[in-house]
Coordinates of C-alpha atoms and ligand atoms in Angstrom, one line a residue:
Chain A
M154 CA -13.7 -215.2 125.2
A155 CA -12.0 -215.2 121.4
Q156 CA -15.0 -215.9 119.4
N157 CA -16.4 -212.6 120.7
E158 CA -13.3 -210.8 120.0
A159 CA -13.4 -212.2 116.9
Q160 CA -17.0 -211.1 115.9
H161 CA -16.5 -208.0 117.4
N162 CA -14.4 -207.7 115.2
F163 CA -15.8 -208.8 112.1
R164 CA -18.9 -206.9 113.3
T165 CA -17.2 -203.4 112.5
T166 CA -20.1 -201.8 110.8
S167 CA -23.2 -201.9 110.1
L168 CA -22.9 -201.7 106.2
E169 CA -20.5 -204.5 106.4
K170 CA -22.7 -206.8 108.1
K171 CA -25.5 -206.1 105.8
I172 CA -23.7 -206.5 102.9
V173 CA -22.5 -210.2 104.3
S174 CA -25.9 -211.1 105.0
A175 CA -27.4 -209.9 101.7
I176 CA -24.7 -211.5 99.4
D177 CA -25.6 -214.4 97.4
N178 CA -22.4 -216.2 98.6
G179 CA -22.4 -218.8 101.8
I180 CA -19.8 -217.1 104.3
I181 CA -18.8 -218.3 106.8
I182 CA -15.5 -217.4 109.4
L183 CA -13.4 -220.2 110.9
D184 CA -10.2 -220.7 112.8
S185 CA -7.6 -222.8 112.5
D186 CA -9.9 -225.4 114.3
L187 CA -12.2 -225.0 112.4
V188 CA -14.1 -223.6 114.4
I189 CA -17.3 -221.5 113.4
H190 CA -16.8 -217.8 114.2
H191 CA -19.6 -216.4 111.8
Y192 CA -22.5 -218.2 109.8
N193 CA -24.1 -216.0 107.4
K194 CA -27.7 -215.6 106.4
W195 CA -26.8 -217.8 102.9
M196 CA -25.6 -220.2 104.9
E197 CA -28.8 -220.4 107.3
I198 CA -31.4 -220.4 104.7
H199 CA -29.7 -223.3 102.3
T200 CA -28.4 -225.0 105.5
H201 CA -31.5 -225.0 107.6
I202 CA -29.1 -223.7 110.3
K203 CA -29.0 -220.7 112.5
E204 CA -26.1 -219.0 113.2
K205 CA -26.7 -219.4 117.1
D206 CA -26.8 -223.0 116.7
A207 CA -23.3 -223.1 115.1
L208 CA -21.4 -220.7 116.6
G209 CA -18.6 -221.9 118.4
K210 CA -19.1 -225.9 116.9
K211 CA -16.7 -227.2 114.2
L212 CA -18.2 -227.2 111.0
T213 CA -17.2 -231.1 110.4
E214 CA -19.1 -231.5 113.4
L215 CA -21.6 -229.6 111.3
F216 CA -21.3 -231.8 108.5
D217 CA -19.6 -234.7 109.1
T218 CA -19.3 -235.0 104.9
I219 CA -16.1 -233.1 104.9
K220 CA -12.7 -234.5 104.9
E221 CA -11.3 -232.9 108.3
K222 CA -7.2 -232.9 106.8
T223 CA -8.4 -232.1 103.6
L224 CA -10.1 -228.9 104.6
L225 CA -7.7 -228.6 107.4
R226 CA -4.5 -228.4 105.5
K227 CA -6.5 -225.6 102.6
V228 CA -6.8 -223.3 105.7
K229 CA -3.5 -223.8 107.1
T230 CA -2.0 -223.3 104.1
A231 CA -3.7 -220.0 103.9
L232 CA -3.1 -218.6 106.8
R233 CA 0.7 -220.1 105.8
M234 CA 1.0 -217.5 102.3
Q235 CA -2.0 -215.1 103.4
T236 CA -3.0 -216.1 99.7
P237 CA -6.3 -217.6 99.1
T238 CA -7.0 -221.4 99.0
F239 CA -9.8 -223.4 96.9
Y240 CA -12.7 -226.1 96.4
T241 CA -13.4 -226.1 93.1
A242 CA -16.9 -227.6 92.1
T243 CA -15.5 -228.9 89.1
T244 CA -12.8 -231.1 91.4
S245 CA -14.6 -231.9 94.8
H246 CA -18.1 -230.8 93.7
Y247 CA -19.9 -229.3 96.8
L248 CA -18.2 -228.6 100.6
I249 CA -20.9 -227.6 101.9
P250 CA -24.3 -231.0 101.4
I251 CA -27.0 -228.8 100.0
K252 CA -29.8 -230.2 98.1
T253 CA -30.8 -228.9 95.1
N254 CA -34.7 -229.5 93.8
Q255 CA -34.3 -227.7 90.4
I256 CA -35.5 -229.2 87.8
K257 CA -33.3 -227.2 85.3
N258 CA -30.1 -228.3 87.2
S259 CA -31.0 -231.8 86.9
F260 CA -27.5 -233.4 86.7
F261 CA -26.8 -232.8 90.1
S262 CA -28.7 -233.6 93.3
Y263 CA -26.4 -231.2 95.5
M264 CA -25.3 -227.6 95.0
Q265 CA -22.2 -227.9 93.2
Q266 CA -19.8 -225.2 95.1
D267 CA -17.0 -223.4 94.1
V268 CA -15.3 -222.5 97.7
S269 CA -12.8 -219.3 98.4
I270 CA -10.7 -219.8 101.9
V271 CA -9.1 -216.6 102.3
P272 CA -7.4 -215.5 105.2
F273 CA -8.7 -212.9 107.0
D274 CA -7.6 -212.1 110.7
A275 CA -3.7 -213.1 111.2
Q276 CA -3.1 -212.8 114.7
N277 CA -6.8 -214.7 115.0
Q278 CA -5.9 -217.7 112.8
L279 CA -8.8 -216.8 110.9
V280 CA -10.5 -216.8 107.2
V281 CA -13.1 -217.0 105.9
L282 CA -15.3 -218.9 103.2
I283 CA -17.0 -217.8 100.6
L284 CA -18.9 -220.5 98.7
T285 CA -20.1 -219.7 95.7
D286 CA -22.9 -221.9 93.8
Q287 CA -21.6 -223.2 90.8
T288 CA -24.4 -226.0 89.8
N289 CA -25.8 -223.7 87.3
M290 CA -22.3 -223.6 85.6
A291 CA -21.6 -227.4 86.6
N292 CA -24.6 -228.2 84.8
I293 CA -24.2 -226.5 81.5
N294 CA -20.9 -227.8 82.0
A295 CA -22.0 -231.4 82.2
L296 CA -24.6 -231.0 79.4
L297 CA -22.0 -229.5 77.3
N298 CA -20.4 -232.5 77.5
A299 CA -22.4 -234.7 77.2
H300 CA -23.2 -233.4 73.8
V301 CA -19.7 -233.0 73.0
A302 CA -19.3 -236.8 73.5
K303 CA -22.5 -236.9 71.3
I304 CA -21.7 -235.3 68.7
K305 CA -17.9 -236.5 68.5
E306 CA -19.5 -240.2 68.2
L307 CA -22.6 -239.0 66.1
N308 CA -18.7 -237.3 64.1
E309 CA -17.1 -240.2 63.9
Q310 CA -20.1 -242.1 63.1
L311 CA -19.9 -239.9 60.2
M312 CA -16.7 -240.5 58.9
R313 CA -17.8 -244.3 58.4
E314 CA -20.2 -243.5 56.8
K315 CA -18.3 -241.6 54.5
E316 CA -15.3 -244.0 54.0
L317 CA -17.8 -245.9 53.2
T318 CA -19.4 -244.5 50.4
E319 CA -16.6 -243.8 49.4
M320 CA -15.4 -246.9 49.0
Q321 CA -18.4 -248.3 47.6
H322 CA -17.8 -245.5 45.2
K323 CA -15.0 -246.2 43.9
Q324 CA -15.9 -250.0 43.8
L325 CA -18.6 -249.2 41.5
L326 CA -16.7 -247.2 39.1
A327 CA -14.5 -250.1 39.2
N328 CA -16.8 -252.4 38.4
S329 CA -18.2 -250.1 35.3
R330 CA -14.8 -249.7 33.8
S331 CA -15.0 -253.5 33.7
A332 CA -18.0 -253.5 32.7
A333 CA -16.9 -251.0 30.0
M334 CA -14.1 -253.0 29.1
G335 CA -16.2 -256.5 28.8
E336 CA -18.1 -253.9 26.0
M337 CA -15.4 -253.3 24.7
I338 CA -14.5 -256.8 24.2
S339 CA -17.6 -257.8 22.3
M340 CA -17.2 -255.0 20.0
I341 CA -14.2 -256.1 19.1
A342 CA -15.1 -259.8 18.7
H343 CA -17.6 -258.3 16.5
Q344 CA -15.1 -256.2 14.6
W345 CA -13.1 -258.7 14.3
R346 CA -15.0 -261.4 12.7
Q347 CA -14.9 -260.0 9.4
P348 CA -11.3 -260.0 8.9
L349 CA -10.7 -262.8 11.0
S350 CA -12.9 -264.8 8.5
L351 CA -11.0 -263.2 5.8
I352 CA -7.8 -264.4 6.7
T353 CA -9.1 -268.2 7.1
T354 CA -10.0 -268.1 3.8
L355 CA -7.1 -266.7 1.8
L356 CA -5.3 -269.6 4.1
T357 CA -7.7 -272.4 2.6
N358 CA -7.0 -270.9 -0.4
I359 CA -3.5 -271.4 0.1
K360 CA -4.1 -274.8 0.9
I361 CA -6.0 -276.0 -1.3
K362 CA -3.4 -274.1 -3.9
K363 CA -0.8 -276.0 -2.5
E364 CA -2.4 -279.1 -2.8
L365 CA -3.2 -278.9 -5.9
Q366 CA 0.0 -277.7 -6.9
T367 CA -1.6 -274.8 -8.1
L368 CA 0.7 -272.6 -6.2
D369 CA 2.2 -269.6 -7.9
E370 CA 4.3 -266.9 -6.3
A371 CA 1.8 -264.3 -7.7
N372 CA -0.7 -265.9 -6.5
M373 CA 1.0 -266.5 -2.7
E374 CA 2.3 -263.0 -3.1
S375 CA -1.0 -261.0 -3.0
S376 CA -2.7 -263.6 -0.4
L377 CA 0.1 -262.7 1.7
G378 CA -0.2 -259.0 1.1
K379 CA -3.8 -259.2 1.9
I380 CA -3.5 -261.0 5.1
E381 CA -0.9 -258.8 6.5
N382 CA -3.3 -255.9 6.0
T383 CA -6.0 -257.1 7.2
V384 CA -3.4 -258.2 10.6
K385 CA -2.4 -254.5 10.8
Y386 CA -6.2 -253.9 10.4
L387 CA -6.8 -256.1 13.6
S388 CA -4.0 -254.5 15.6
D389 CA -5.1 -251.2 14.6
T390 CA -8.6 -251.6 16.2
I391 CA -7.6 -253.3 19.2
N392 CA -5.2 -249.8 19.3
D393 CA -8.1 -247.6 18.4
F394 CA -9.8 -249.7 21.1
R395 CA -7.3 -249.0 23.5
D396 CA -7.2 -245.4 23.3
Y397 CA -10.3 -244.3 23.5
F398 CA -10.8 -246.4 26.9
K399 CA -8.6 -245.2 28.8
P400 CA -9.4 -242.9 30.4
N401 CA -7.8 -238.8 29.6
K402 CA -5.7 -236.7 31.6
V403 CA -6.4 -233.7 29.9
K404 CA -8.8 -231.8 27.9
S405 CA -8.3 -231.7 24.6
D406 CA -10.5 -230.3 21.8
L407 CA -12.8 -232.2 19.5
K408 CA -14.8 -231.9 16.9
L409 CA -18.1 -233.4 17.8
S410 CA -18.4 -235.2 14.1
E411 CA -15.9 -236.9 14.5
L412 CA -16.4 -237.8 17.7
F413 CA -19.6 -239.4 16.4
N414 CA -18.2 -240.6 13.5
K415 CA -15.8 -242.8 16.1
S416 CA -18.5 -244.3 17.8
I417 CA -20.6 -244.9 15.2
F418 CA -16.9 -246.9 13.8
F419 CA -17.4 -249.2 16.8
L420 CA -21.5 -250.2 16.4
K421 CA -21.8 -249.5 12.7
D422 CA -22.0 -253.6 12.2
E423 CA -24.2 -254.3 14.8
M424 CA -26.6 -251.4 13.7
N425 CA -26.4 -253.3 10.2
Q426 CA -26.7 -256.2 11.4
Y427 CA -30.2 -255.5 12.8
N428 CA -30.9 -252.9 10.1
I429 CA -30.4 -250.1 12.1
E430 CA -31.3 -246.4 10.7
Y431 CA -29.0 -243.9 11.8
T432 CA -29.2 -240.0 10.9
I433 CA -27.1 -237.7 12.6
N434 CA -27.8 -233.7 12.4
I435 CA -24.8 -231.3 13.2
D436 CA -22.7 -228.3 12.2
K437 CA -19.6 -230.6 11.6
Q438 CA -17.5 -228.1 12.3
L439 CA -18.8 -227.8 15.7
S440 CA -15.9 -228.6 18.3
I441 CA -16.1 -228.1 23.0
K442 CA -13.2 -228.6 25.1
T443 CA -13.6 -231.8 27.4
Y444 CA -12.0 -234.9 27.5
K445 CA -12.8 -237.1 24.6
N446 CA -12.5 -241.0 25.7
E447 CA -14.6 -240.2 28.9
L448 CA -17.6 -238.6 26.2
L449 CA -17.1 -241.0 24.0
Q450 CA -17.6 -244.0 26.3
S451 CA -20.9 -242.3 27.5
I452 CA -22.2 -242.0 23.9
I453 CA -21.0 -245.4 22.8
N454 CA -23.4 -246.6 25.7
I455 CA -26.3 -244.5 25.0
I456 CA -26.2 -246.2 21.3
K457 CA -25.7 -249.4 22.9
N458 CA -28.8 -249.3 24.4
S459 CA -30.6 -248.2 21.2
I460 CA -29.3 -251.3 19.2
D461 CA -30.1 -253.6 22.5
A462 CA -33.4 -252.2 22.2
F463 CA -34.2 -253.1 19.2
K464 CA -32.9 -256.6 19.5
N465 CA -36.1 -257.7 20.6
S466 CA -38.4 -256.2 19.0
D467 CA -40.3 -255.9 15.8
I468 CA -40.7 -252.8 14.8
E469 CA -40.3 -252.1 10.9
D470 CA -38.1 -248.5 9.8
K471 CA -35.5 -248.8 13.3
K472 CA -33.9 -245.4 14.2
I473 CA -31.3 -243.3 15.8
E474 CA -31.2 -239.7 15.4
V475 CA -28.8 -237.5 17.1
S476 CA -29.0 -233.6 16.9
I477 CA -26.3 -231.2 17.8
Q478 CA -27.0 -227.9 19.1
E479 CA -25.0 -224.9 19.6
F480 CA -25.8 -222.5 22.6
T481 CA -23.4 -219.3 24.1
Y482 CA -22.0 -221.4 26.9
H483 CA -23.0 -224.9 26.2
I484 CA -24.0 -227.4 23.6
S485 CA -27.0 -230.5 23.5
I486 CA -27.1 -233.3 22.4
I487 CA -30.3 -235.1 21.8
I488 CA -30.4 -238.9 21.0
E489 CA -33.6 -240.5 20.1
D490 CA -34.6 -244.2 19.2
N491 CA -37.7 -245.4 18.3
A492 CA -36.9 -248.7 20.2
G493 CA -40.5 -248.9 22.5
G494 CA -39.5 -246.0 24.8
I495 CA -39.4 -247.1 28.7
D496 CA -41.6 -248.0 30.8
E497 CA -42.8 -245.1 33.2
S498 CA -42.5 -247.1 36.1
I499 CA -38.4 -247.8 35.7
L500 CA -37.6 -244.7 34.5
E501 CA -36.6 -243.3 37.9
K502 CA -34.3 -246.2 38.4
I503 CA -32.3 -246.6 35.2
F504 CA -29.5 -244.4 36.8
E505 CA -29.0 -247.1 39.6
P506 CA -26.4 -248.7 39.2
Y507 CA -27.2 -252.8 39.1
F508 CA -30.5 -251.9 37.6
S509 CA -31.5 -253.9 34.3
T510 CA -34.4 -255.3 32.2
K511 CA -31.8 -257.2 30.2
N512 CA -30.9 -260.4 33.2
K513 CA -27.4 -261.8 32.3
N514 CA -27.2 -259.8 29.2
G515 CA -26.9 -256.6 31.1
T516 CA -24.5 -255.0 33.7
G517 CA -26.5 -252.1 34.5
L518 CA -23.6 -250.0 34.9
G519 CA -23.6 -248.3 31.4
L520 CA -26.2 -245.2 32.1
Y521 CA -25.3 -245.1 36.1
M522 CA -21.4 -244.6 34.9
C523 CA -22.5 -242.0 32.2
K524 CA -24.3 -240.5 34.8
V525 CA -21.2 -239.7 36.9
I526 CA -19.1 -238.9 33.9
I527 CA -21.0 -236.1 32.9
Y528 CA -22.0 -234.6 36.0
E529 CA -18.5 -235.3 38.0
H530 CA -16.3 -235.5 35.1
L531 CA -18.0 -233.4 32.8
H532 CA -19.7 -231.1 34.4
G533 CA -22.6 -231.4 32.8
E534 CA -26.2 -233.0 33.0
I535 CA -28.0 -235.8 31.6
S536 CA -32.2 -236.9 31.1
I537 CA -33.9 -239.0 29.8
T538 CA -37.4 -239.2 28.7
S539 CA -39.6 -241.7 27.3
E540 CA -42.4 -240.9 24.9
N541 CA -44.2 -242.3 21.9
N542 CA -43.0 -245.6 21.5
G543 CA -39.1 -243.8 22.1
T544 CA -36.7 -243.1 24.4
K545 CA -34.7 -239.8 24.4
V546 CA -31.6 -239.1 26.2
A547 CA -30.6 -235.0 26.2
I548 CA -27.2 -233.9 27.0
K549 CA -25.9 -231.1 28.3
L550 CA -22.3 -230.0 27.7
P551 CA -20.3 -227.0 28.4
K552 CA -18.6 -225.8 26.0
K553 CA -15.6 -225.5 27.8
I554 CA -14.0 -227.4 31.2
Chain B
M526 CA 8.3 -206.1 68.6
N527 CA 12.5 -205.7 70.3
N528 CA 10.7 -203.4 73.3
L529 CA 9.4 -206.6 74.4
V530 CA 12.9 -208.1 74.8
L531 CA 14.7 -208.1 78.3
T532 CA 18.1 -207.0 78.0
E533 CA 20.7 -209.2 80.4
D534 CA 20.4 -206.5 83.1
E535 CA 16.6 -206.8 83.5
K536 CA 16.6 -210.2 83.6
D537 CA 19.2 -210.5 86.5
V538 CA 16.9 -208.7 88.6
L539 CA 14.0 -210.4 87.6
Q540 CA 16.5 -213.9 88.3
E541 CA 16.8 -212.2 91.9
L542 CA 13.3 -211.8 92.4
M543 CA 12.0 -215.3 91.2
N544 CA 14.8 -216.8 93.5
I545 CA 13.3 -215.0 96.7
A546 CA 9.9 -215.8 95.3
Y547 CA 11.3 -220.0 94.8
G548 CA 12.6 -219.6 98.2
S549 CA 9.7 -218.7 100.4
A550 CA 7.1 -221.4 97.6
T551 CA 9.4 -224.1 98.9
A552 CA 8.5 -223.6 102.6
V553 CA 5.4 -223.2 101.9
V554 CA 4.8 -226.2 99.5
A555 CA 6.9 -228.3 102.0
D556 CA 4.0 -227.4 105.2
M557 CA 1.4 -228.5 102.9
L558 CA 2.8 -231.8 102.5
E559 CA 4.5 -231.8 105.7
A560 CA 7.7 -233.1 103.9
F561 CA 10.8 -232.0 102.7
A562 CA 10.4 -230.0 99.1
S563 CA 13.0 -228.1 97.2
L564 CA 12.2 -226.3 93.9
S565 CA 15.1 -225.8 91.8
I566 CA 16.6 -222.5 90.6
P567 CA 13.7 -220.8 88.0
N568 CA 14.8 -220.7 84.9
I569 CA 14.0 -217.6 83.2
K570 CA 13.3 -217.1 79.1
I571 CA 11.2 -215.7 77.0
M572 CA 9.8 -217.0 74.0
T573 CA 7.4 -217.2 71.6
T574 CA 4.0 -219.7 71.9
E575 CA 5.2 -221.7 69.4
E576 CA 8.1 -222.4 71.2
L577 CA 6.6 -222.7 74.2
F578 CA 4.5 -225.5 72.5
K579 CA 7.6 -227.3 72.0
T580 CA 8.7 -227.4 75.3
F581 CA 5.2 -228.8 76.0
A582 CA 5.7 -231.4 73.0
A583 CA 9.0 -232.5 75.0
L584 CA 7.0 -233.6 78.3
K585 CA 4.5 -234.9 76.7
N586 CA 6.1 -238.5 76.3
S587 CA 4.7 -239.9 79.8
S588 CA 1.5 -239.1 80.3
Y589 CA 0.9 -235.6 82.4
F590 CA -1.7 -233.4 84.9
F591 CA -2.1 -230.5 83.5
S592 CA -3.9 -228.0 85.2
T593 CA -3.3 -223.8 84.9
Q594 CA -4.3 -220.5 87.0
A595 CA -4.9 -217.4 85.9
F596 CA -3.6 -214.5 88.4
S597 CA -4.8 -210.7 87.6
G598 CA -3.1 -207.4 88.3
E599 CA -0.9 -204.7 87.3
F600 CA 1.2 -208.3 86.8
N601 CA -1.0 -210.6 85.3
G602 CA -0.8 -214.0 83.0
E603 CA -1.5 -217.9 83.9
S604 CA 0.2 -220.5 85.1
A605 CA 0.5 -223.8 84.4
F606 CA 1.8 -227.0 85.9
F607 CA 2.4 -230.7 84.6
I608 CA 3.0 -233.2 87.2
N609 CA 3.5 -236.7 85.6
E610 CA 1.3 -239.7 86.2
E611 CA 3.8 -241.6 88.3
S612 CA 4.8 -238.3 90.4
A613 CA 1.0 -237.3 90.6
N614 CA -0.1 -241.3 92.2
N615 CA 2.9 -241.0 94.6
L616 CA 1.3 -237.4 95.9
A617 CA -2.0 -239.1 96.4
K618 CA -0.2 -241.9 98.1
H619 CA 1.4 -239.6 100.3
L620 CA -1.8 -237.5 100.8
E621 CA -3.4 -240.5 101.7
L622 CA -6.0 -239.6 98.9
E623 CA -8.7 -242.2 98.5
S624 CA -10.4 -240.7 94.6
R625 CA -9.6 -239.6 91.5
D626 CA -11.5 -236.5 92.6
D627 CA -9.5 -236.0 95.8
L628 CA -6.0 -236.1 93.4
D629 CA -7.1 -233.6 91.0
D630 CA -8.2 -230.9 94.3
A631 CA -4.2 -232.1 95.6
I632 CA -2.9 -231.0 91.9
L633 CA -5.1 -227.9 91.8
E634 CA -3.7 -226.9 95.6
L635 CA -0.6 -227.7 94.3
T636 CA -0.8 -225.1 91.5
N637 CA -2.5 -222.6 93.6
V638 CA 0.3 -222.4 96.1
L639 CA 3.1 -222.6 93.6
T640 CA 1.0 -220.0 91.3
S641 CA 0.0 -217.7 94.4
S642 CA 3.8 -218.5 96.3
L643 CA 6.0 -217.2 93.7
T644 CA 3.4 -214.3 91.8
T645 CA 3.1 -212.9 94.9
K646 CA 5.7 -212.9 96.3
L647 CA 7.7 -211.6 92.5
A648 CA 4.5 -208.9 92.8
Q649 CA 5.8 -207.6 96.4
E650 CA 8.9 -207.2 95.5
M651 CA 7.5 -205.0 92.4
E652 CA 5.0 -203.1 94.6
T653 CA 2.5 -204.3 93.0
E654 CA -0.7 -206.9 93.9
V655 CA -2.2 -209.4 92.1
S656 CA -5.6 -211.9 93.2
F657 CA -5.8 -215.1 92.1
S658 CA -8.4 -217.1 90.4
L659 CA -9.8 -220.0 90.8
P660 CA -7.6 -223.1 89.0
N661 CA -8.7 -225.6 86.8
I662 CA -7.4 -229.0 85.5
L663 CA -7.4 -228.7 81.3
K664 CA -8.4 -232.3 80.8
V665 CA -7.0 -231.5 77.7
P666 CA -4.9 -234.2 75.8
L667 CA -1.2 -232.3 75.5
E668 CA -1.8 -233.8 71.9
E669 CA -4.2 -231.2 71.3
I670 CA -2.7 -228.1 73.8
E671 CA -2.6 -225.7 70.8
D672 CA -5.8 -225.8 69.8
V673 CA -6.3 -224.5 73.7
V674 CA -7.6 -220.8 73.3
T675 CA -6.2 -219.0 76.6
F676 CA -3.1 -220.4 74.7
Q677 CA -3.1 -218.8 71.6
L678 CA -3.5 -215.3 73.3
Y679 CA 0.1 -215.1 74.2
S680 CA 2.4 -214.1 71.3
Q681 CA 5.0 -214.0 73.6
V682 CA 5.4 -215.7 76.7
I683 CA 7.8 -214.7 80.1
V684 CA 8.6 -218.9 81.2
I685 CA 9.7 -218.8 84.6
D686 CA 10.2 -222.7 84.8
T687 CA 11.1 -224.5 88.2
D688 CA 11.1 -228.4 89.0
L689 CA 9.6 -229.2 92.4
N690 CA 11.0 -232.0 93.6
F691 CA 10.7 -234.4 97.1
E692 CA 13.8 -236.3 96.6
D693 CA 12.6 -238.9 99.0
Q694 CA 8.4 -238.7 97.9
K695 CA 9.8 -238.9 94.1
I696 CA 7.2 -236.1 93.3
N697 CA 8.4 -233.6 90.8
G698 CA 6.6 -231.1 88.5
K699 CA 7.2 -228.5 86.7
I700 CA 5.5 -224.9 86.7
F701 CA 5.6 -222.1 83.5
I702 CA 4.5 -219.2 84.4
L703 CA 3.4 -217.3 81.6
T704 CA 2.6 -213.9 80.8
K705 CA 1.8 -211.7 77.7
D706 CA 3.0 -209.2 75.9
E707 CA 1.4 -205.8 78.1
S708 CA 2.5 -207.3 81.6
I709 CA 6.3 -207.9 79.8
S710 CA 6.3 -203.9 79.1
W711 CA 4.7 -203.4 82.2
L712 CA 7.5 -206.0 84.1
K713 CA 10.4 -204.1 81.8
T714 CA 9.3 -200.6 83.9
K715 CA 9.4 -201.8 87.1
L716 CA 12.8 -204.1 86.8
N717 CA 13.8 -200.6 84.9
T718 CA 13.5 -198.5 88.3
I719 CA 14.7 -201.6 90.6
L720 CA 17.5 -201.7 88.5
E721 CA 17.7 -197.5 88.6
Q722 CA 17.6 -198.3 92.2
L723 CA 20.6 -200.1 93.0
L724 CA 22.6 -198.3 91.0
Ligands
ADP477 N1 -32.6 -246.9 24.5 C1 -33.4 -247.5 25.3 N2 -34.6 -247.6 25.0 C2 -35.1 -249.1 26.2 N3 -34.2 -249.0 27.3 C3 -33.6 -248.6 27.9 C4 -32.7 -247.4 26.7 N4 -31.7 -247.4 27.7 C5 -31.7 -247.5 28.8 N5 -32.6 -248.5 29.4 C6 -33.5 -249.2 30.1 O1 -32.7 -248.6 31.2 C7 -31.7 -250.1 32.0 C8 -30.4 -249.5 32.4 O2 -29.5 -249.5 31.1 P1 -27.9 -249.2 31.3 O3 -27.7 -248.5 32.4 O4 -27.1 -249.0 30.3 O5 -27.9 -250.9 31.6 P2 -27.7 -251.9 30.8 O6 -28.3 -252.0 29.4 O7 -26.8 -253.1 31.1 O8 -29.1 -252.6 31.4 C9 -31.9 -250.5 30.9 O9 -31.3 -252.7 31.1 C10 -32.9 -250.7 30.0 O10 -34.4 -251.2 30.6
MG478 MG1 -26.1 -250.4 28.8

């Protein structure tokens, strides 16, 4: 019979026979009608079917899950082309249903198989099916895919969160800026109170003199001159403020003594009002290269906080002391007050945005903005400590950025 | 590298060989699909990987299935087969396939048939043998194909591109046979031996 002939062909040497039974692959020889001509040891073990029971039967008879049409097509193509055709584990999963009971390959309950259909004997129209167990690989693949999906998801989440914090950060900075603007307006109001009342006085005088018909040319001249000067002063302060409150794009050489004079210029009215003594200890020539307006805003914020702290206190000798020291690569600025200090319990929170103990009078953005400016723009450090009923702000800045 | 450029003569010989190869491939594919199939006369080009990506990019206006298969031997490389969704669906209908996995399997079969018939014949003519790895469907969207590492291994590729048509079936696909530098120089030597025999 053809079947015996094929077996004879196949079992030419005992070496090949040994290899075929020892090999860690399933090996089946089929003819073009899918009838089994050989069934190796591996197949016997994995399918619990003995070769003697398989021989002469159609493969699709033994395993009714096999799609006959597809297998026939692949066998015919292999024979026709005389080159292998395949089933791959990734798309077909398995040809021969073999249950797996492994815990480690938990994704699949059937062994995942790559199957090569190799033309074997053209004359007798025989092909060899070589089955390779790919469950491990498929399992690793499935695991990997699950992980990749998870990573993708996490990544997307991270991106969304990053976007959100970036947005929040921007929003905060915008809020800080408008808070700074608000403070600036209140400072301008302070600055303007005196000159405005001077103008009012001068105008009232002119009116009265005109009523009394005692207004003469010289009178008029001198009053108008004074008004003109005062108006100029008003517009100068506006310009000053405007200049100092827009962020610098370029860094410049900056004399620190001048910077502090400028800050005090904006704040001196209020300091006088509350009887605060201000001293500064600085080398007049000391200068650093940095963003001028950003630093100025931070200094004003800090001194303003000290002034605020004095407002509700009955301390006798109110003092704000500034001292500046130079080191090789950096400078240190210490701003100290004796306005009562900061309670230990809130010290941690004062840099947080919107943290304020001043109810409606505070925005809670001042120190937050100082921190952002000093760390992110000026590449420096800021810390605040409180002891002996006073507050000490320490700033460290590189001499050059 | 200049010595990797095919001369006009070499290209001619390769074209001749490909013509023989695609003739037999057509017959096998027709047999497999039990329908009249034709392959267009293969078009041979040597291009850089960037140019190849541009060619791929031109294919991506409609959604594609994309599969690859490596072959090894003295003449080695990889084939890339594109078939658009409509064609794939027609193929599924024609073969009476039931599931997505069955369709993937059929596409792989087509890839295998095309790759092996084209390259086996070519190898035979050049008196060498090739062996084939299992084909696989790339589940990578075409936009990301430039990131596929295997393609970055190719600095220069011989692109043998042919269209597969089943006129009444409305199934068409495009196959590229890609080989890299060392295979190109091997191929040149072989082509020249054939050329000398012709003279
Ligand atoms: N020099 C200081 N003395 C006492 N408390 C201070 C001082 N500086 C800051 N603080 C505390 O830190 C809080 C936050 O300050 P800040 O961020 O500038 O916001 P705001 O001034 O709008 O309240 C203040 O409300 C205050 O409680
Ligand atoms: Mg403040």
